[in-house]
Amino acid sequence: MEVPVGPPARKQSSALPAAAALPSDSQPAPPKPVQIAVLKAQDLKTIKSDVLVTLVRAEYNGAVLGDSSKTDVLPNGTANYNFTTSFDCSPDGPNSLDDIAQKPVLLTVIEVLQSEKRQKEKTMPLGQAVVDLLPLLQGQRSFKVSAPLYAVPTSPLESLQPEAKGGLEVTVCTEEPLLSATQLSNGNLLSVTLEAAYSVPEAFAPTGPLQNYAACLQVPAAGEKEVPLLFKNGILKLAGEKEPLPRPKKWPLANIMAPGALSIPNSFIVGGPYEDEDGELNKREDREFRIQAESMKRIVWDMERRCYLDPAAVVVLQKRIAECGCWPVEVCRMPVASPSKGKTSKADKGDEDKQIFFHGVAYVNMVPLLCPGVKRIRGAFRVFTYQDSEVFEKTKSQHSVFRDLRSQLSLTKEGSWTPGISTPLSRAVPSKSQKEEKEKITKDKESNRKMSIMPKIQLSDATVEAENVTNLSLDGQQYVEAGTFLVMEIKLDKALVPKRSREELTGRVKQMIPPRPPLPPRTAGAKKAVEDYHNHVTSIAVAILSEYHELFGKQLPDRGAIDHQTLEEQKRQLNFELNSSGKYFAFKEQLKYAVVKIVREKYLKTTAFETQEQFQAFLSELYVYLVDQMHVALNQLLSEEAASPAPLPRTTGEQLWLFAREAEVNKDYKLASLYHQQRVAQDQRNIQCWLDYGAFCLLLEETTKAQECFQQALSLDPHHIQSLLLCGVVAVSLQHYEEAELFFEDACCLEPSSIVAWTLSGLFYELQNNNIQAEMAFREARKLLQAQLAKERSIPEAAEGGGGKKHIAAACVSSPSPGPEECLPEGVPDGSADKLPEAVEPALACAAPEEEATAPEAAPKAPSPVSGVSRPPCSIFMKAVEFLMKVNAIQFVHMALAHELLSLPAGPSCTYYLALAQTSLLKEDFSKCEECLCEAVRIDYVNPNVWAQKGHLCYLKRDFGQAKECYERTISFVEDAADMHFVYLRLGSIYLEEKEYGRAKQTYLLACKNSASCLTWLGVGIACYRLDEMAEAEDALSEANALNNTNAEVWGYLALICLQGGRQLEAEQCYKYVVKLGLRNAALLRELRAAQQRFGFGNPAL
């Protein structure tokens, strides 16, 4: 191949409409020169070992910019060119900002062959490289690259490896930025990558005439213009291996001699899971079809086209997306005109007027680009028959884009020139065939102009056109029959709608939370450390003295002193008892923390000792001091004349929470509120206490008070996801929608892996009729759920690490969990399921967490051998329902359940009916609740949670016989229900009513074992009293009284026991508290007064 060496040609070739510059608001700016400097080439010997002399030629936008001087190649394969050339960039062309975006500088290294004297010098292309000018549109004024150099094949039959074998060092610079500050900040870069068309019609065959497979879409520009982005020369590939991933994207250039130079540097098609795509055919049921289609016959482009959008064009693009939503991407097939010599024949002229064949259209949903922060959409889009009316209805596009581009399409032949794209080296000067083609285009335009001024189409012409339309429809229908789809990507350099930053969201959330005064600092000096040590020594001494009294009784003063031998024997026995029972170790551990504080605060020792001698010396000193202080504490204790009063019973936060739940179940909301307030008062820095109190306020529909609680929790930790979500839920209830959006957005930003956060955000956006962002949020939640389930499946039997042990419902004792993601896939949780507030009816306590084990797409698992609970599919909406039910957010629960109902093709699941029954029971709609539970039983007959809920329903309807059967069935299952505490309580009360005291005692003891409370021990005490087991009854009632000394019924039964035992003083004291606390159990009060009359004491008023 011979390459002429000549002067640079400044004449520019005509550009495609796709390269047309977008209009600008300002006056035409003067051209700005772009300077290209080729410094040197490296590793030329790897391309051709005997190369001696080369030069480099630079081309841009179809014009040769110039040739360097001939340069000798050094032995190491380096050639120093130091060649500089330039071209002018002008908004109005020929080298516009659009050209800068999508057209690279083409550099060709040419070998100068040695020739004999008087013979013309011969040249041969050696390699080609491209330089992407995109950094100039990203604010850079200069940059330096090492452009890979790809070998040029010496013959069409030679196949080369795609890897680069050399490189060119190139610098690009401009005297001033190509974009102004306004253009840089408000403009944008749009890139469209068309990967391939899959599952193409059977009529597409590699045999027969050559065909040009093309696709095109239009990008709106400023004003009324539209810029077409044309993808031509798709390659028809037969069935075989799938396209590799990742693979490079290609320039839209037709005649680069080095195939490897078509690849865009650092730009690849990476693919990804089908479920993460934005288009169609991204469901699990489409997976098999997609996999099969990708290895069958297909058309591959792998081509990227870019377009610069000035600020006005960005506004128009955003407006058009909002108005139309869907974007038409047209596809077609046209026969390639055969090359001809001399004048153009009539047949060739007719090629340009041919109708395009297999005209189809894919509708790309561009709406996600209007979501905050979204810069890219990629997916598969089905191809349909192109029909003007349907396209206009869906996209408001009035005519086909191929109508104006037909002449350019007909010129696209193998090895021919493509307008607006780099010319081959052999055509630096236009050839005769090019001139003929230009004349043909001119004639075609004139012909079209003449036809456009004709007033009407004759009847015969109209008939022919109708036939053509019919044929086109038949061709296009084959796309639908074959299931053809395009895979493409649309990407912006900057999001059309910017997303608020995490710092901004956090700042705005803090502004909405009123400031709280800081808590007083804790004093922890040396004096406080010594006082704590004294207190611990005193408490331990009292405990040891109590142990002594239990072993040997109290020694009264009038009995005289005990001899020394007896004291030593008692000491030995006491030491043995303390050591064997573990109490000695407990006392030592209790004292350890006080000693550590003395070491840190008094001796200021916080680091390790350098030597063992120092350590021993310090221990000796510390021991002497601690013994002295022990004597001080003991002397103070023994010198006190009166015994100190017994400390007030202090219940834990978990116990208070359980007591509050029990009060809620009994509809004693005043007592429940008191318990919540006590719990908050115990630890005002505990976030979960505030969240539980807020959930209780939501149960009472005290929304403003709930908002205060949630905001207090958020003020303690602005990054607490559960607090943010609950603030958003309450803000929606109060119709503070702007605040709610901030809360939900901040939660998703702080915890992007939270399924519940994304689902609640989607429900909120749907409530606001913002369907775009709602669908985006739901899709993100589904993606996270699928990833979570895939991770669980990747660890076989990980959830069964707890073995086949029976899970007990510690749910009723545990405090709510820090996050809303606890969906625990295996069994009833052992303490973490109810780590969310459960301020609801017992029947509303928990949706069965075990029912959320697998996604709808996951293969069904065999039931656990220890569980009869079936595991229906889990969904993002049921995860949200589980969280929302535990915080009494009923408004959002109904929205989530509505989505769940629509998302289940096989009909509602047991989990759905169970949740719906819980909401109905909360509203005391017993008939609706019964219907739902009947459906749940029909679907999953062995689910203990369903039977527990049915038992609660019957109990509230006072159908105790049916409730008893449901509760007994519930406790007979191997796996416990989620709210076993209330199952035991209510079943025990039924046994007491039916005078089955033995069974009542055993049931209440089970409740005490799981989660003891005043009510559970009261039930044990009543059953024992009726069984005449007075000692056990008194022990149980005393335990109940220790947990809650304000329960009048406990005092009443204690009074009865004291009357039976003849203890007059204690009976009167107990009766005093019965009257003071106001016993409301009339039957018990009558029984107590009858006993007082029978025994003749117990009531001082008699």
Coordinates of N, CA and C in Angstrom, one line a residue, residues 544-697:
I544 N -22.3 -10.7 103.3 CA -21.7 -11.8 104.0 C -22.3 -12.1 105.3
L545 N -22.7 -11.0 106.0 CA -23.4 -11.1 107.3 C -24.8 -11.8 107.1
S546 N -25.4 -11.5 106.0 CA -26.7 -12.2 105.7 C -26.5 -13.7 105.5
E547 N -25.4 -14.0 104.8 CA -25.0 -15.4 104.6 C -24.8 -16.1 105.9
Y548 N -24.1 -15.4 106.8 CA -23.8 -16.0 108.2 C -25.1 -16.3 108.9
H549 N -26.0 -15.3 108.9 CA -27.3 -15.5 109.6 C -28.1 -16.6 109.0
E550 N -28.0 -16.8 107.7 CA -28.7 -18.0 107.1 C -28.1 -19.3 107.6
L551 N -26.8 -19.3 107.7 CA -26.1 -20.6 108.1 C -26.3 -20.9 109.6
F552 N -26.1 -19.9 110.5 CA -26.0 -20.1 111.9 C -27.1 -19.4 112.7
G553 N -27.9 -18.6 112.1 CA -28.9 -17.8 112.8 C -28.3 -16.6 113.4
K554 N -29.2 -15.7 113.9 CA -28.8 -14.5 114.5 C -28.4 -14.7 116.0
Q555 N -27.3 -14.3 116.4 CA -26.8 -14.4 117.8 C -27.3 -13.2 118.7
L556 N -28.2 -13.5 119.6 CA -28.7 -12.4 120.4 C -27.7 -12.0 121.5
P557 N -27.7 -10.7 121.9 CA -26.7 -10.3 122.9 C -26.8 -10.9 124.2
D558 N -28.0 -11.4 124.7 CA -28.2 -11.9 126.0 C -27.7 -13.4 126.1
R559 N -27.3 -14.0 125.0 CA -26.8 -15.4 125.1 C -25.3 -15.5 125.3
G560 N -24.6 -14.4 125.4 CA -23.2 -14.4 125.7 C -22.4 -14.6 124.5
A561 N -21.0 -14.5 124.8 CA -20.1 -14.6 123.6 C -19.9 -16.1 123.2
I562 N -19.5 -16.2 121.9 CA -19.3 -17.6 121.4 C -17.8 -17.8 121.5
D563 N -17.4 -19.1 121.9 CA -16.0 -19.4 122.1 C -15.3 -19.4 120.8
H564 N -14.0 -19.3 120.9 CA -13.1 -19.2 119.8 C -13.2 -20.4 118.8
Q565 N -13.2 -21.6 119.4 CA -13.3 -22.8 118.5 C -14.5 -22.8 117.7
T566 N -15.6 -22.4 118.3 CA -16.9 -22.4 117.5 C -16.8 -21.3 116.4
L567 N -16.2 -20.2 116.7 CA -16.1 -19.1 115.7 C -15.2 -19.6 114.5
E568 N -14.1 -20.3 114.8 CA -13.3 -20.8 113.7 C -14.0 -21.8 112.9
E569 N -14.8 -22.7 113.5 CA -15.6 -23.7 112.8 C -16.6 -23.0 111.9
Q570 N -17.3 -22.0 112.5 CA -18.3 -21.2 111.6 C -17.6 -20.5 110.5
K571 N -16.4 -20.0 110.7 CA -15.6 -19.3 109.7 C -15.3 -20.3 108.5
R572 N -14.9 -21.5 109.0 CA -14.5 -22.5 107.9 C -15.7 -22.8 107.1
Q573 N -16.9 -23.0 107.8 CA -18.1 -23.4 107.1 C -18.5 -22.2 106.1
L574 N -18.4 -21.0 106.6 CA -18.8 -19.9 105.8 C -18.0 -19.8 104.6
N575 N -16.6 -19.9 104.7 CA -15.7 -19.9 103.6 C -16.1 -21.0 102.6
F576 N -16.4 -22.2 103.1 CA -16.7 -23.3 102.2 C -18.0 -22.9 101.4
E577 N -19.0 -22.4 102.1 CA -20.3 -22.1 101.5 C -20.1 -21.0 100.4
L578 N -19.3 -20.0 100.7 CA -19.1 -18.9 99.8 C -18.4 -19.4 98.5
N579 N -17.4 -20.2 98.7 CA -16.6 -20.7 97.6 C -17.4 -21.7 96.7
S580 N -18.1 -22.6 97.4 CA -18.8 -23.6 96.7 C -20.0 -23.0 95.9
S581 N -20.6 -22.0 96.4 CA -21.7 -21.4 95.7 C -21.4 -20.4 94.7
G582 N -20.1 -20.0 94.6 CA -19.7 -19.0 93.6 C -19.9 -17.6 94.1
K583 N -20.4 -17.4 95.3 CA -20.6 -16.0 95.8 C -19.3 -15.3 96.1
Y584 N -18.3 -16.0 96.5 CA -17.0 -15.4 96.8 C -16.5 -14.8 95.5
F585 N -16.6 -15.5 94.4 CA -16.1 -14.9 93.1 C -16.9 -13.7 92.7
A586 N -18.3 -13.8 92.9 CA -19.1 -12.7 92.6 C -18.8 -11.4 93.4
F587 N -18.5 -11.6 94.7 CA -18.1 -10.5 95.6 C -16.8 -9.9 95.1
K588 N -15.9 -10.7 94.7 CA -14.6 -10.2 94.2 C -14.7 -9.4 92.9
E589 N -15.6 -9.9 92.0 CA -15.8 -9.2 90.8 C -16.5 -7.9 91.0
Q590 N -17.4 -7.9 92.0 CA -18.1 -6.6 92.4 C -17.1 -5.6 92.9
L591 N -16.1 -6.0 93.6 CA -15.1 -5.1 94.2 C -14.0 -4.7 93.2
K592 N -13.9 -5.4 92.1 CA -12.8 -5.2 91.2 C -12.9 -3.8 90.5
Y593 N -14.1 -3.4 90.1 CA -14.2 -2.1 89.4 C -13.8 -1.0 90.3
A594 N -14.2 -1.1 91.6 CA -13.9 0.0 92.5 C -12.4 0.1 92.8
V595 N -11.7 -1.0 92.8 CA -10.3 -1.0 92.9 C -9.6 -0.4 91.7
V596 N -10.1 -0.7 90.5 CA -9.5 -0.1 89.3 C -9.7 1.4 89.3
K597 N -10.8 1.9 89.8 CA -11.0 3.3 89.8 C -10.0 4.0 90.8
I598 N -9.7 3.3 91.9 CA -8.8 3.9 92.8 C -7.4 4.0 92.2
V599 N -7.0 2.9 91.5 CA -5.7 2.9 90.8 C -5.6 4.0 89.8
R600 N -6.6 4.2 89.1 CA -6.6 5.3 88.0 C -6.7 6.7 88.6
E601 N -7.6 6.9 89.5 CA -7.9 8.2 90.0 C -7.0 8.7 91.1
K602 N -6.6 7.8 92.0 CA -5.8 8.2 93.2 C -4.3 8.0 92.9
Y603 N -4.0 6.9 92.3 CA -2.5 6.6 92.0 C -2.1 7.0 90.6
L604 N -3.1 7.4 89.7 CA -2.9 7.8 88.4 C -2.1 6.8 87.6
K605 N -2.3 5.5 87.8 CA -1.7 4.5 87.0 C -2.5 4.0 85.9
T606 N -2.1 4.3 84.7 CA -2.9 3.9 83.5 C -2.1 3.1 82.5
T607 N -0.8 3.0 82.7 CA 0.1 2.3 81.8 C 0.8 1.1 82.5
A608 N 1.3 0.3 81.7 CA 2.0 -0.9 82.2 C 3.3 -0.5 82.9
F609 N 3.7 -1.3 83.9 CA 4.9 -1.1 84.7 C 6.1 -1.5 83.8
E610 N 7.2 -0.8 84.0 CA 8.4 -1.1 83.2 C 9.1 -2.4 83.7
T611 N 9.1 -2.6 85.1 CA 9.8 -3.8 85.6 C 8.9 -4.5 86.6
Q612 N 9.2 -5.7 86.9 CA 8.4 -6.5 87.8 C 8.6 -6.0 89.2
E613 N 9.7 -5.5 89.5 CA 10.0 -4.9 90.9 C 9.0 -3.8 91.2
Q614 N 8.9 -2.9 90.2 CA 8.0 -1.7 90.3 C 6.6 -2.2 90.5
F615 N 6.2 -3.2 89.8 CA 4.8 -3.8 89.9 C 4.6 -4.4 91.3
Q616 N 5.5 -5.1 91.8 CA 5.3 -5.7 93.1 C 5.3 -4.6 94.2
A617 N 6.2 -3.6 94.1 CA 6.2 -2.5 95.1 C 4.8 -1.8 95.1
F618 N 4.3 -1.6 93.9 CA 3.0 -0.9 93.8 C 1.9 -1.8 94.4
L619 N 1.9 -3.1 94.2 CA 0.9 -3.9 94.7 C 0.9 -3.9 96.2
S620 N 2.1 -3.9 96.8 CA 2.2 -3.9 98.3 C 1.6 -2.6 98.8
E621 N 2.0 -1.5 98.2 CA 1.5 -0.2 98.7 C -0.1 -0.1 98.5
L622 N -0.6 -0.7 97.4 CA -2.0 -0.6 97.2 C -2.7 -1.5 98.2
Y623 N -2.2 -2.7 98.4 CA -2.8 -3.6 99.4 C -3.0 -3.0 100.8
V624 N -1.9 -2.3 101.2 CA -2.0 -1.7 102.6 C -3.1 -0.6 102.6
Y625 N -3.1 0.1 101.5 CA -4.1 1.2 101.4 C -5.5 0.7 101.4
L626 N -5.8 -0.4 100.6 CA -7.1 -1.0 100.5 C -7.5 -1.6 101.8
V627 N -6.6 -2.2 102.5 CA -7.0 -2.8 103.8 C -7.4 -1.8 104.8
D628 N -6.6 -0.7 104.8 CA -6.9 0.4 105.7 C -8.3 1.0 105.4
Q629 N -8.6 1.2 104.2 CA -9.9 1.8 103.8 C -11.0 0.8 104.1
M630 N -10.7 -0.5 104.0 CA -11.7 -1.5 104.3 C -12.1 -1.4 105.8
H631 N -11.1 -1.2 106.6 CA -11.4 -1.1 108.0 C -12.2 0.2 108.3
V632 N -11.9 1.3 107.6 CA -12.6 2.5 107.8 C -14.1 2.2 107.4
A633 N -14.3 1.6 106.3 CA -15.7 1.3 105.9 C -16.4 0.4 106.9
L634 N -15.7 -0.6 107.4 CA -16.4 -1.6 108.3 C -16.7 -0.9 109.6
N635 N -15.8 0.0 110.1 CA -16.0 0.7 111.3 C -17.2 1.6 111.2
Q636 N -17.4 2.2 110.1 CA -18.5 3.1 109.9 C -19.8 2.3 109.9
L637 N -19.7 1.1 109.3 CA -20.9 0.2 109.2 C -21.3 -0.3 110.6
L638 N -20.3 -0.7 111.4 CA -20.6 -1.3 112.7 C -20.9 -0.3 113.8
S639 N -20.5 0.9 113.5 CA -20.8 2.0 114.5 C -22.1 2.6 114.4
E640 N -22.8 2.2 113.3 CA -24.2 2.8 113.1 C -25.1 2.1 114.1
E641 N -25.9 2.9 114.8 CA -26.8 2.4 115.8 C -28.0 1.8 115.1
A642 N -28.6 2.4 114.1 CA -29.8 1.9 113.5 C -29.4 1.3 112.1
A643 N -30.1 0.3 111.8 CA -29.8 -0.4 110.5 C -30.3 0.5 109.4
S644 N -29.6 0.5 108.3 CA -30.0 1.3 107.1 C -31.3 0.7 106.5
P645 N -32.1 1.6 106.0 CA -33.4 1.1 105.3 C -33.0 0.2 104.1
A646 N -33.9 -0.7 103.8 CA -33.7 -1.6 102.7 C -33.8 -0.7 101.4
P647 N -32.9 -1.0 100.5 CA -32.9 -0.2 99.2 C -34.2 -0.5 98.4
L648 N -34.6 0.6 97.7 CA -35.8 0.5 96.9 C -35.6 -0.5 95.8
P649 N -36.5 -1.4 95.5 CA -36.3 -2.3 94.4 C -36.1 -1.5 93.0
R650 N -35.1 -1.9 92.3 CA -34.8 -1.2 91.1 C -35.0 -2.2 89.9
T651 N -36.0 -2.0 89.1 CA -36.2 -2.9 88.0 C -35.3 -2.4 86.8
T652 N -35.0 -3.3 85.9 CA -34.2 -3.0 84.8 C -35.0 -2.4 83.7
G653 N -34.4 -1.8 82.7 CA -35.1 -1.2 81.5 C -35.9 -2.3 80.8
E654 N -35.3 -3.5 80.6 CA -36.1 -4.6 79.9 C -37.3 -5.0 80.7
Q655 N -37.2 -5.0 82.0 CA -38.4 -5.4 82.8 C -39.5 -4.3 82.7
L656 N -39.1 -3.0 82.8 CA -40.0 -1.9 82.6 C -40.7 -2.0 81.3
W657 N -39.9 -2.3 80.2 CA -40.5 -2.4 78.9 C -41.6 -3.5 78.8
L658 N -41.2 -4.7 79.5 CA -42.2 -5.8 79.5 C -43.4 -5.4 80.3
F659 N -43.3 -4.7 81.4 CA -44.4 -4.3 82.2 C -45.3 -3.4 81.4
A660 N -44.7 -2.5 80.6 CA -45.4 -1.5 79.8 C -46.2 -2.3 78.7
R661 N -45.6 -3.3 78.1 CA -46.3 -4.1 77.1 C -47.5 -4.8 77.7
E662 N -47.3 -5.4 78.9 CA -48.4 -6.0 79.5 C -49.6 -5.1 79.8
A663 N -49.2 -3.9 80.2 CA -50.3 -2.9 80.5 C -51.0 -2.5 79.2
E664 N -50.3 -2.4 78.1 CA -50.9 -2.1 76.8 C -51.9 -3.2 76.5
V665 N -51.5 -4.4 76.7 CA -52.4 -5.6 76.3 C -53.7 -5.5 77.1
N666 N -53.6 -5.1 78.4 CA -54.7 -5.0 79.3 C -55.5 -3.7 79.1
K667 N -55.1 -2.9 78.1 CA -55.7 -1.6 77.9 C -55.5 -0.6 79.0
D668 N -54.6 -0.8 79.9 CA -54.3 0.1 80.9 C -53.2 1.1 80.5
Y669 N -53.6 2.0 79.6 CA -52.6 2.9 79.0 C -52.0 3.9 79.9
K670 N -52.7 4.2 81.0 CA -52.1 5.1 82.0 C -50.9 4.4 82.7
L671 N -51.1 3.2 83.1 CA -50.0 2.5 83.7 C -48.8 2.2 82.7
A672 N -49.2 1.9 81.5 CA -48.1 1.7 80.4 C -47.3 3.0 80.2
S673 N -48.0 4.1 80.2 CA -47.3 5.4 80.0 C -46.3 5.6 81.2
L674 N -46.8 5.2 82.4 CA -46.0 5.4 83.6 C -44.7 4.6 83.5
Y675 N -44.8 3.3 83.1 CA -43.7 2.5 82.9 C -42.7 3.1 81.9
H676 N -43.2 3.5 80.7 CA -42.3 4.1 79.7 C -41.6 5.4 80.3
Q677 N -42.3 6.2 81.0 CA -41.7 7.3 81.6 C -40.6 7.0 82.6
Q678 N -40.9 5.9 83.4 CA -39.8 5.5 84.4 C -38.6 5.0 83.6
R679 N -38.9 4.3 82.5 CA -37.7 3.7 81.8 C -36.9 4.9 81.2
V680 N -37.6 5.9 80.7 CA -36.8 7.0 80.1 C -36.1 7.8 81.2
A681 N -36.7 7.9 82.4 CA -36.1 8.6 83.5 C -34.8 7.8 84.0
Q682 N -34.8 6.5 83.9 CA -33.7 5.7 84.3 C -32.4 6.1 83.5
D683 N -32.6 6.2 82.2 CA -31.5 6.5 81.3 C -32.0 7.3 80.1
Q684 N -31.8 8.7 80.3 CA -32.3 9.6 79.3 C -31.4 9.6 78.1
R685 N -30.2 9.0 78.1 CA -29.3 8.9 77.0 C -29.6 7.6 76.1
N686 N -30.5 6.8 76.5 CA -30.8 5.6 75.8 C -31.8 5.9 74.7
I687 N -31.3 5.7 73.4 CA -32.1 6.0 72.3 C -33.4 5.1 72.2
Q688 N -33.2 3.9 72.5 CA -34.3 2.9 72.4 C -35.4 3.2 73.3
C689 N -35.1 3.7 74.5 CA -36.2 4.1 75.4 C -37.1 5.1 74.8
W690 N -36.5 6.1 74.2 CA -37.3 7.2 73.5 C -38.1 6.6 72.3
L691 N -37.5 5.7 71.6 CA -38.2 5.2 70.4 C -39.4 4.3 70.9
D692 N -39.2 3.6 72.0 CA -40.3 2.7 72.5 C -41.5 3.6 73.0
Y693 N -41.1 4.7 73.7 CA -42.1 5.6 74.2 C -42.8 6.3 73.0
G694 N -42.1 6.6 72.0 CA -42.7 7.2 70.8 C -43.7 6.3 70.1
A695 N -43.3 5.0 70.0 CA -44.1 4.0 69.4 C -45.4 3.8 70.2
F696 N -45.3 3.9 71.5 CA -46.5 3.8 72.4 C -47.4 5.0 72.1
C697 N -46.8 6.2 71.9 CA -47.6 7.4 71.6 C -48.3 7.2 70.3

